[in-house]
PDB file of C-alpha atoms in Angstrom:
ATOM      1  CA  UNK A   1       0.000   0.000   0.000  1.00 81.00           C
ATOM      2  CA  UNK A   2       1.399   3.319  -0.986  1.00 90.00           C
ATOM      3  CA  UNK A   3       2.591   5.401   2.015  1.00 95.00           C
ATOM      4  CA  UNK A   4       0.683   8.718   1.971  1.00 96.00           C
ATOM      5  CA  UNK A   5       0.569   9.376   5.685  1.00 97.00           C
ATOM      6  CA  UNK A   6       3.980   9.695   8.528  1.00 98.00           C
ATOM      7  CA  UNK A   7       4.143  10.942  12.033  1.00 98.00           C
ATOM      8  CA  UNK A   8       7.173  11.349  13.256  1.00 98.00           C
ATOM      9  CA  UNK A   9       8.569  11.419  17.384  1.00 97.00           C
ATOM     10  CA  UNK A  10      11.556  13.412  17.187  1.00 95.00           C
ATOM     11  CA  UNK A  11      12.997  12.434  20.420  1.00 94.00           C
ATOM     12  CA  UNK A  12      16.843  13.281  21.721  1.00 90.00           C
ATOM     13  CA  UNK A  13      17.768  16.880  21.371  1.00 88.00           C
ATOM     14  CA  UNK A  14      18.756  17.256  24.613  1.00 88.00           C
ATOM     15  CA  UNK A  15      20.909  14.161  24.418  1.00 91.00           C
ATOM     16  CA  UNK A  16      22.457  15.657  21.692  1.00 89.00           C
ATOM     17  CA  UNK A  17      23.086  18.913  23.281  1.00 88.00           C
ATOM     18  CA  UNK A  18      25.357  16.916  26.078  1.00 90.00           C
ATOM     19  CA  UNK A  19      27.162  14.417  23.306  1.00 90.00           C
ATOM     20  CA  UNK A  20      28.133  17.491  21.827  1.00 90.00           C
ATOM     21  CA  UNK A  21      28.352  19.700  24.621  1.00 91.00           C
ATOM     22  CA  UNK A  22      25.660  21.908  23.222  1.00 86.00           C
ATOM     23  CA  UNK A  23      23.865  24.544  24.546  1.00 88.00           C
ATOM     24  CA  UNK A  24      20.053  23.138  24.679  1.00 83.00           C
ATOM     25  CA  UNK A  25      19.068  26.255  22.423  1.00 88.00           C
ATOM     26  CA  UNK A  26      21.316  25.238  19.776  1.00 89.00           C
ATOM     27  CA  UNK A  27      20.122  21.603  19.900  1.00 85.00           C
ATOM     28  CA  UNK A  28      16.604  22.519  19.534  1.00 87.00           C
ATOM     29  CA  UNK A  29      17.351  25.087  16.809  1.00 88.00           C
ATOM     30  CA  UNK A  30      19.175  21.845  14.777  1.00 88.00           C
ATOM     31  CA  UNK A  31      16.204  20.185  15.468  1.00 86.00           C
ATOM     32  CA  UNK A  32      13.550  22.781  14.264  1.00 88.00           C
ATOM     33  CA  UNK A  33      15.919  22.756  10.590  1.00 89.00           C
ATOM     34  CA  UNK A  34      15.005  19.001  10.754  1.00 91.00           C
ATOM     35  CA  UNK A  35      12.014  19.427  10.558  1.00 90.00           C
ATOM     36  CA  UNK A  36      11.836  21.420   7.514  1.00 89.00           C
ATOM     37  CA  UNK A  37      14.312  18.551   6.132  1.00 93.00           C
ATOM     38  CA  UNK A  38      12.078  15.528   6.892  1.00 94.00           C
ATOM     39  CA  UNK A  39       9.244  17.586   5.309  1.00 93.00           C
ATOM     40  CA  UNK A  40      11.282  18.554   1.948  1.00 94.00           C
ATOM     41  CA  UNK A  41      11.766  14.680   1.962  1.00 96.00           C
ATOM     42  CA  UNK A  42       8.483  13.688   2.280  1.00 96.00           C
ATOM     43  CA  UNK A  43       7.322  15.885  -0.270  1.00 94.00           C
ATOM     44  CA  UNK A  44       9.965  14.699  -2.742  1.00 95.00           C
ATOM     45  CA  UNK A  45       8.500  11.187  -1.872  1.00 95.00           C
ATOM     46  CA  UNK A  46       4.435  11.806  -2.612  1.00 95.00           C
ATOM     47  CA  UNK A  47       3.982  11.626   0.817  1.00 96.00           C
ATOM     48  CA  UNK A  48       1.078  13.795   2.080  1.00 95.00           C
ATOM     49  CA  UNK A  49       0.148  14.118   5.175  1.00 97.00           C
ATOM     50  CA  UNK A  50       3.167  14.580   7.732  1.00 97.00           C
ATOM     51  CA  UNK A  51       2.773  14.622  11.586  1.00 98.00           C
ATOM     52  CA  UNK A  52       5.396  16.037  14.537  1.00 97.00           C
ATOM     53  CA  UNK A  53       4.918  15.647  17.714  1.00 96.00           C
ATOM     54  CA  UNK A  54       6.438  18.792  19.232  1.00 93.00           C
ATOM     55  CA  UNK A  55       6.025  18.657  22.952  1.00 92.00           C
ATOM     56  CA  UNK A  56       3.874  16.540  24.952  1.00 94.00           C
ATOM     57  CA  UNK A  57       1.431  17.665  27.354  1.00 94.00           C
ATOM     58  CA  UNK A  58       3.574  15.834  29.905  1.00 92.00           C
ATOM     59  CA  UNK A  59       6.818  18.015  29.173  1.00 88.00           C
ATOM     60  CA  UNK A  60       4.862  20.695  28.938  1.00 89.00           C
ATOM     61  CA  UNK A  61       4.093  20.113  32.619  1.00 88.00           C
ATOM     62  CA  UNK A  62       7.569  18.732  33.517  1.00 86.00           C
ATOM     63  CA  UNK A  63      10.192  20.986  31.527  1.00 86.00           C
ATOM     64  CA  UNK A  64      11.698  23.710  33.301  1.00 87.00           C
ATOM     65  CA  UNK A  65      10.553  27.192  32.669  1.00 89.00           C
ATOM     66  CA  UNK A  66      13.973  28.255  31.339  1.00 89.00           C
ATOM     67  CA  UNK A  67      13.736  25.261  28.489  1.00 89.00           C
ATOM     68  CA  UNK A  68      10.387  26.020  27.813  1.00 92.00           C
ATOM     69  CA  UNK A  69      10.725  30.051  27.179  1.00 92.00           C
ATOM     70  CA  UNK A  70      13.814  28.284  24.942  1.00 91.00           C
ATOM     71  CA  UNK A  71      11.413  26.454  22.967  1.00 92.00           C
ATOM     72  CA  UNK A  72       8.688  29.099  22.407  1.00 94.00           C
ATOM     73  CA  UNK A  73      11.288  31.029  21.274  1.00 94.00           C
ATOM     74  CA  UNK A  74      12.306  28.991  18.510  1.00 93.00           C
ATOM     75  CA  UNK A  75       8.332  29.080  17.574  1.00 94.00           C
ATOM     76  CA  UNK A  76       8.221  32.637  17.672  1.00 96.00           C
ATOM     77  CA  UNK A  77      11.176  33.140  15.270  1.00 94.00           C
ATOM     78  CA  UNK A  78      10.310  29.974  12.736  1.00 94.00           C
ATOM     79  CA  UNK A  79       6.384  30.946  12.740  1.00 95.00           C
ATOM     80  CA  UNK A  80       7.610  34.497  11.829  1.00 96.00           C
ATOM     81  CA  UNK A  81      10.192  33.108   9.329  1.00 95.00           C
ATOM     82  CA  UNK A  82       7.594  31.119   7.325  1.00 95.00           C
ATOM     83  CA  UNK A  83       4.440  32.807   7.650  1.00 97.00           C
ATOM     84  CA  UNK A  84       6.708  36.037   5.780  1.00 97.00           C
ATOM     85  CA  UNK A  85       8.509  33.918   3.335  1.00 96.00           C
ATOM     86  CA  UNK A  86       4.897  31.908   2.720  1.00 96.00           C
ATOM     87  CA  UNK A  87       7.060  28.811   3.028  1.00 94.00           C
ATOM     88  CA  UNK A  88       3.882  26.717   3.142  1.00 95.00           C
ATOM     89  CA  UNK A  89       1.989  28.667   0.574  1.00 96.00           C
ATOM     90  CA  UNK A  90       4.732  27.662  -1.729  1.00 95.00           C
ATOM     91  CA  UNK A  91       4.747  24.174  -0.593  1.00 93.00           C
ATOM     92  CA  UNK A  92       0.821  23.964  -0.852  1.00 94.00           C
ATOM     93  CA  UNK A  93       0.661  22.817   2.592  1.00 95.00           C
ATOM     94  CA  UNK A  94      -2.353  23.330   5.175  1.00 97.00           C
ATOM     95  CA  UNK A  95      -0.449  23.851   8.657  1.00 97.00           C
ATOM     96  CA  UNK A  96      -2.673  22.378  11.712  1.00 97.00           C
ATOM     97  CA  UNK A  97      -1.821  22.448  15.415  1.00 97.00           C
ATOM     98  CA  UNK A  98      -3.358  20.718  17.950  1.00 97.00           C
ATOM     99  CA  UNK A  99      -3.404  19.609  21.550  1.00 97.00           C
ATOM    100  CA  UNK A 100      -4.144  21.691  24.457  1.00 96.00           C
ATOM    101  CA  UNK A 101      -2.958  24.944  22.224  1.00 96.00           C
ATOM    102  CA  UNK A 102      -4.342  27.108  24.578  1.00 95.00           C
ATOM    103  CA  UNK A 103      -1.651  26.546  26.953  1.00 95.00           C
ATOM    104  CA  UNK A 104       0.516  28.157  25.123  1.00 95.00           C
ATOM    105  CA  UNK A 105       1.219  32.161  25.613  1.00 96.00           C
ATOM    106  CA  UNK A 106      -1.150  34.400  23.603  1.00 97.00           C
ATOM    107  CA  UNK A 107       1.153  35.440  21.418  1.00 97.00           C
ATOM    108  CA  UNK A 108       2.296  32.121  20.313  1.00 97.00           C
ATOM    109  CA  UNK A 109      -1.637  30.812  19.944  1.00 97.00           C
ATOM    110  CA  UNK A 110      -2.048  34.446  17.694  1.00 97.00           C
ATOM    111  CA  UNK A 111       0.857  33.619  15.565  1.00 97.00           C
ATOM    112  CA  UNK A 112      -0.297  29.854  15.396  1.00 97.00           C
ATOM    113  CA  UNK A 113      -3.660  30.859  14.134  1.00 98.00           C
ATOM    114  CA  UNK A 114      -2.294  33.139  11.549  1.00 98.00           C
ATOM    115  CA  UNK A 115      -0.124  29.947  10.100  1.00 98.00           C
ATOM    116  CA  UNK A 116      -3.123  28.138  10.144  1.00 98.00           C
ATOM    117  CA  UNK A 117      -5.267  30.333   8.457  1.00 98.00           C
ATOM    118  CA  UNK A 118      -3.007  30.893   5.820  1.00 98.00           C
ATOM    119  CA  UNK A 119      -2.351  27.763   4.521  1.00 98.00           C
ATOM    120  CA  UNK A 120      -5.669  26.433   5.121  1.00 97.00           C
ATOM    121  CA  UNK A 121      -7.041  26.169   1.612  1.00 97.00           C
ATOM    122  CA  UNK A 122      -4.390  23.570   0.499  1.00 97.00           C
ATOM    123  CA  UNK A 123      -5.017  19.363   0.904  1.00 94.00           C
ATOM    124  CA  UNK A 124      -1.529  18.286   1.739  1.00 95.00           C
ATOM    125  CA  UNK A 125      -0.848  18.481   5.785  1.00 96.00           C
ATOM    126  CA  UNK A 126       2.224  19.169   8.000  1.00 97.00           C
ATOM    127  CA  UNK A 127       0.246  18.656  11.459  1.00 97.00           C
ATOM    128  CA  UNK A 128       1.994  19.382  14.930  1.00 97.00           C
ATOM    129  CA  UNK A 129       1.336  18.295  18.349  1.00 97.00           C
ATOM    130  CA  UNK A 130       1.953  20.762  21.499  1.00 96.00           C
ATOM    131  CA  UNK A 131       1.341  20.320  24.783  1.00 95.00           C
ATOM    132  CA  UNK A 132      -0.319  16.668  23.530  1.00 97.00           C
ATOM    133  CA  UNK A 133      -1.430  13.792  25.333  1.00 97.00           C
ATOM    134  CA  UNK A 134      -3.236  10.700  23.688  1.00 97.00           C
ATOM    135  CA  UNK A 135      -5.118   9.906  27.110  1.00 96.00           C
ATOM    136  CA  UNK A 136      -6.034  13.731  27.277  1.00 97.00           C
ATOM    137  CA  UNK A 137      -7.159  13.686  23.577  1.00 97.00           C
ATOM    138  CA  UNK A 138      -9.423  10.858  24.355  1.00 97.00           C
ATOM    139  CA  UNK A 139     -10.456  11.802  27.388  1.00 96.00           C
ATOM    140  CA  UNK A 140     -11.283  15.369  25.786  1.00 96.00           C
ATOM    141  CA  UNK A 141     -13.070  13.954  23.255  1.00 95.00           C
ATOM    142  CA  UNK A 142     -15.547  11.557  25.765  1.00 93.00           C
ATOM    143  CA  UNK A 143     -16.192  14.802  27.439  1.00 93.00           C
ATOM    144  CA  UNK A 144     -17.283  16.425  24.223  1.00 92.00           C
ATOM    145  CA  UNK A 145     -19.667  13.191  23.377  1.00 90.00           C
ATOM    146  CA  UNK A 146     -21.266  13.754  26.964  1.00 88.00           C
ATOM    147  CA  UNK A 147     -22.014  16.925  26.284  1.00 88.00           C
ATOM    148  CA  UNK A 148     -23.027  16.579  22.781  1.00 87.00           C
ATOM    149  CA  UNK A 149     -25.268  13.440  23.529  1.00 82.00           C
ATOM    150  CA  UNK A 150     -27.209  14.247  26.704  1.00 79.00           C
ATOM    151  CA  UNK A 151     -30.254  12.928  27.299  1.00 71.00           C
ATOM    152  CA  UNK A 152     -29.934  11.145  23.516  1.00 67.00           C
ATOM    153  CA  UNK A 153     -30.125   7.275  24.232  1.00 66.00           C
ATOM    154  CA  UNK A 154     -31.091   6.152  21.147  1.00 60.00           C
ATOM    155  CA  UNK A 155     -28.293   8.153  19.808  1.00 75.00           C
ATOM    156  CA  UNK A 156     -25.308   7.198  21.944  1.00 78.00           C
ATOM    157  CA  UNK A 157     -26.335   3.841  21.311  1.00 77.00           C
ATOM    158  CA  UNK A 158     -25.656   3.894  17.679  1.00 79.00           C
ATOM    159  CA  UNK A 159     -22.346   5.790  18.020  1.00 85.00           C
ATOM    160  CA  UNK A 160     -19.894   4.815  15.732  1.00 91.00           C
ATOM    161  CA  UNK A 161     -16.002   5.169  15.527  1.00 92.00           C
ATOM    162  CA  UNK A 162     -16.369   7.429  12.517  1.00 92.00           C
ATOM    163  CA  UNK A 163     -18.584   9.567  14.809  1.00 90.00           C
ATOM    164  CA  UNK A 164     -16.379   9.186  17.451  1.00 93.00           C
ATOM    165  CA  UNK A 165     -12.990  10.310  15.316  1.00 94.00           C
ATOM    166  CA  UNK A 166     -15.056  13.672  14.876  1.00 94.00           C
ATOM    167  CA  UNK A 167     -14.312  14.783  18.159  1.00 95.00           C
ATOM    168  CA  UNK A 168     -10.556  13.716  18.063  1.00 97.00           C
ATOM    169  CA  UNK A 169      -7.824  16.486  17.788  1.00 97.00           C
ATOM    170  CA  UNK A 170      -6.476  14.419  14.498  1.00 95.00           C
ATOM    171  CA  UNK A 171      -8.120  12.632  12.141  1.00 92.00           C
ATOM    172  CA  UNK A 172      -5.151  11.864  10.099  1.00 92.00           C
ATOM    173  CA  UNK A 173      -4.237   7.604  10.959  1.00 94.00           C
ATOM    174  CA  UNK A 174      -0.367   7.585   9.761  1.00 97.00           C
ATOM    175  CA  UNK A 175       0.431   4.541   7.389  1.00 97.00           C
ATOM    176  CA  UNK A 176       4.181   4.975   9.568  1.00 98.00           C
ATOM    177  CA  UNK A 177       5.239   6.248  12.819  1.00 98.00           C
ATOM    178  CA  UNK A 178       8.867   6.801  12.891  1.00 98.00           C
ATOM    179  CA  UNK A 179      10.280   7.441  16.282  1.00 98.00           C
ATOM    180  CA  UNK A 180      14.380   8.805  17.190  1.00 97.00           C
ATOM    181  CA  UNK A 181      16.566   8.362  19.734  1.00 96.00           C
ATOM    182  CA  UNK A 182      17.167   4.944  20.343  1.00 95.00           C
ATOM    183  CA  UNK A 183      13.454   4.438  22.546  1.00 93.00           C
ATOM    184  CA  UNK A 184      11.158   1.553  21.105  1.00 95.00           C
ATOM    185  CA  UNK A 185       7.685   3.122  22.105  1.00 94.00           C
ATOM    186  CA  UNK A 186       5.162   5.055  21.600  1.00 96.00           C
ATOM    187  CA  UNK A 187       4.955   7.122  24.952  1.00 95.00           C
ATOM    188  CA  UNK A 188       0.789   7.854  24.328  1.00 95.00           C
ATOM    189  CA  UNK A 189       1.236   9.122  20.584  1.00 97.00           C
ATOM    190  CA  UNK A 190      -2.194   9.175  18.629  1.00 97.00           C
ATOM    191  CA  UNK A 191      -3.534   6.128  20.646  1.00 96.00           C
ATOM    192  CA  UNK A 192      -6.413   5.483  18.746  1.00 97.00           C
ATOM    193  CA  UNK A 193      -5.207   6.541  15.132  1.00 97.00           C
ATOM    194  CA  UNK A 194      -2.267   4.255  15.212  1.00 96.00           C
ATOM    195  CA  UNK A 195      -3.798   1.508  15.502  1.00 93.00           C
ATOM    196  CA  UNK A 196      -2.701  -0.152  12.095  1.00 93.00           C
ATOM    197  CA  UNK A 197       0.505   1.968  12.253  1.00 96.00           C
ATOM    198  CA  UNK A 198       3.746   0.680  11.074  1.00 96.00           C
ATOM    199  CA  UNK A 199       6.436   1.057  13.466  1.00 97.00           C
ATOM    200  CA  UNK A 200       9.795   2.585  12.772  1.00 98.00           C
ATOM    201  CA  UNK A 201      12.544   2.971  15.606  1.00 98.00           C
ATOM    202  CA  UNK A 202      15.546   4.490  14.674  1.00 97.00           C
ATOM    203  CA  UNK A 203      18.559   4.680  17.094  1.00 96.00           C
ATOM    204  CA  UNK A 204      19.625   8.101  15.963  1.00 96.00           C
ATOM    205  CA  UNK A 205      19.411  11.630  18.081  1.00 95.00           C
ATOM    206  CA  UNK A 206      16.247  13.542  16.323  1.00 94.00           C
ATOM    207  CA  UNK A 207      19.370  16.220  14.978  1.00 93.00           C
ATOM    208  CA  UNK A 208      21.696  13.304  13.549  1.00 94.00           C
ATOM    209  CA  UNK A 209      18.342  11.770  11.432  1.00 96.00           C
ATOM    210  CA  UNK A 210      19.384  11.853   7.830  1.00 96.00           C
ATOM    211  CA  UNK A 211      18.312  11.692   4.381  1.00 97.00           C
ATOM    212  CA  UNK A 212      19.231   7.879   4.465  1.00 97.00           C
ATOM    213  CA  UNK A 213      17.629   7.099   7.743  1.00 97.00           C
ATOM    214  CA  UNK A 214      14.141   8.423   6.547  1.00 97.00           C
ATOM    215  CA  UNK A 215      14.870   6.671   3.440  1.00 97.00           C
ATOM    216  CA  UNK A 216      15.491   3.268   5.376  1.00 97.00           C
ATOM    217  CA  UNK A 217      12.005   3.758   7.352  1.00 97.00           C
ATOM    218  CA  UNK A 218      10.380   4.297   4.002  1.00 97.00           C
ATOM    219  CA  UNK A 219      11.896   1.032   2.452  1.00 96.00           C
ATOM    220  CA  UNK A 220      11.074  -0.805   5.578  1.00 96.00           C
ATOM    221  CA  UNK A 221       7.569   0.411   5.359  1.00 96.00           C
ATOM    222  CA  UNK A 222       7.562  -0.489   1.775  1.00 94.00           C
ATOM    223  CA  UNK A 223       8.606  -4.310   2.620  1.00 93.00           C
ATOM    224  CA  UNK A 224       6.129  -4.477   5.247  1.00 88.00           C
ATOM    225  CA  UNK A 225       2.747  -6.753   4.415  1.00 76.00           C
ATOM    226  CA  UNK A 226       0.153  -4.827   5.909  1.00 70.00           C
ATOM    227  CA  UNK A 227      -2.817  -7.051   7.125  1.00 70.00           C
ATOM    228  CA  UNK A 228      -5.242  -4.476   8.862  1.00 63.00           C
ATOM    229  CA  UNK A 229      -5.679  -7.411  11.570  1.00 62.00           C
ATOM    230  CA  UNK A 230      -7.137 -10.242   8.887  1.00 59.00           C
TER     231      UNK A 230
END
């Protein structure tokens, strides 16, 4: 089956930053120019719909306030970067955010929107998690369905998953998950959209992923039988 659909778990910047002996600023910064890379390289393999996981909710929460203000930062200054250049205008890309966005500072949510907005006409996706929990996305949307459904019985009864993806933060189920930094899991990433996922772990730090590497989780992809559980 053609692969049309990637999500990708950039995890070890900050074990970069100490191999290297790095500031964590200038880690994340090689990092954020991955990101651009990876999506230059889907592109230039057909590949539609790409999906980064930026910051969990649980870092969000855990991260110190110095590392965070790091990491808006680097927002602030790429959002500006592309929304003047019209990076994804050019590209033909429709830029979505999601998870609990409005966590973020005002500013950044603003400057989000605008991204958003602009690109929004266009089919092909570059979506990105922040502050991004699978539990919390599920959880948000049962809350939603509560709300939505009260006092329906008939209704909730014939809920289906299609209705139920409605109220999810993604709708987008990647054909290949593709995870960095030498960790073989998931850690709660799009719980109930990976379900058919295939499974990519690659022992490089997120900044050391090359060109070959996302090559090699393409061609394993490519020489994996997918079964859909039949």
């Amino acid at each position: 089956m053609k692969l049309k659909s990637i999500a990708i778990i950039p995890d070890g910047n900050r074990r970069f930053a100490m191999r290297n002996a790095l500031s964590v600023q200038n880690a994340y910064a090689s990092g954020f120019t991955k990101v651009e890379d990876v999506v230059n390289w889907a592109n230039e393999n057909s590949i539609d719909n790409v999906t980064f996981w930026a910051l969990s909710l649980e870092n969000f929460k855990g991260r110190s306030k110095l590392e965070l203000r790091i990491l808006f930062a680097l927002m602030r200054i790429k959002i500006r970067q592309v929304l003047r250049d019209r990076t994804f205008v050019k590209k033909q890309t429709h830029v979505k955010f999601f998870g609990k966005i409005d966590l973020l500072p005002k500013d950044l949510q603003g400057m989000i929107s605008e991204l958003e907005a602009q690109t929004e006409k266009f089919e092909k996706t570059l979506e990105i998690a922040i502050a991004y929990s699978g539990r919390e996305e599920i959880l948000n949307a049962a809350k939603k369905i509560a709300v939505d459904f009260s006092g329906k019985e008939k209704r909730i009864e014939g809920l289906t998953e299609k209705e139920f993806e409605k109220y999810l933060y993604s709708k987008n189920s990647p054909d290949l998950i593709i995870r960095t930094g030498g960790v073989s899991r998931l850690s709660g990433f799009m719980p109930w959209q990976n379900a058919y996922s295939e499974l990519y772990f690659s022992r490089k730090l997120w900044p050391e992923f090359g060109k070959e590497d996302f090559e090699d989780a393409i061609k394993f992809y490519n020489e994996t039988e997918r079964r859909f559980g039949k």
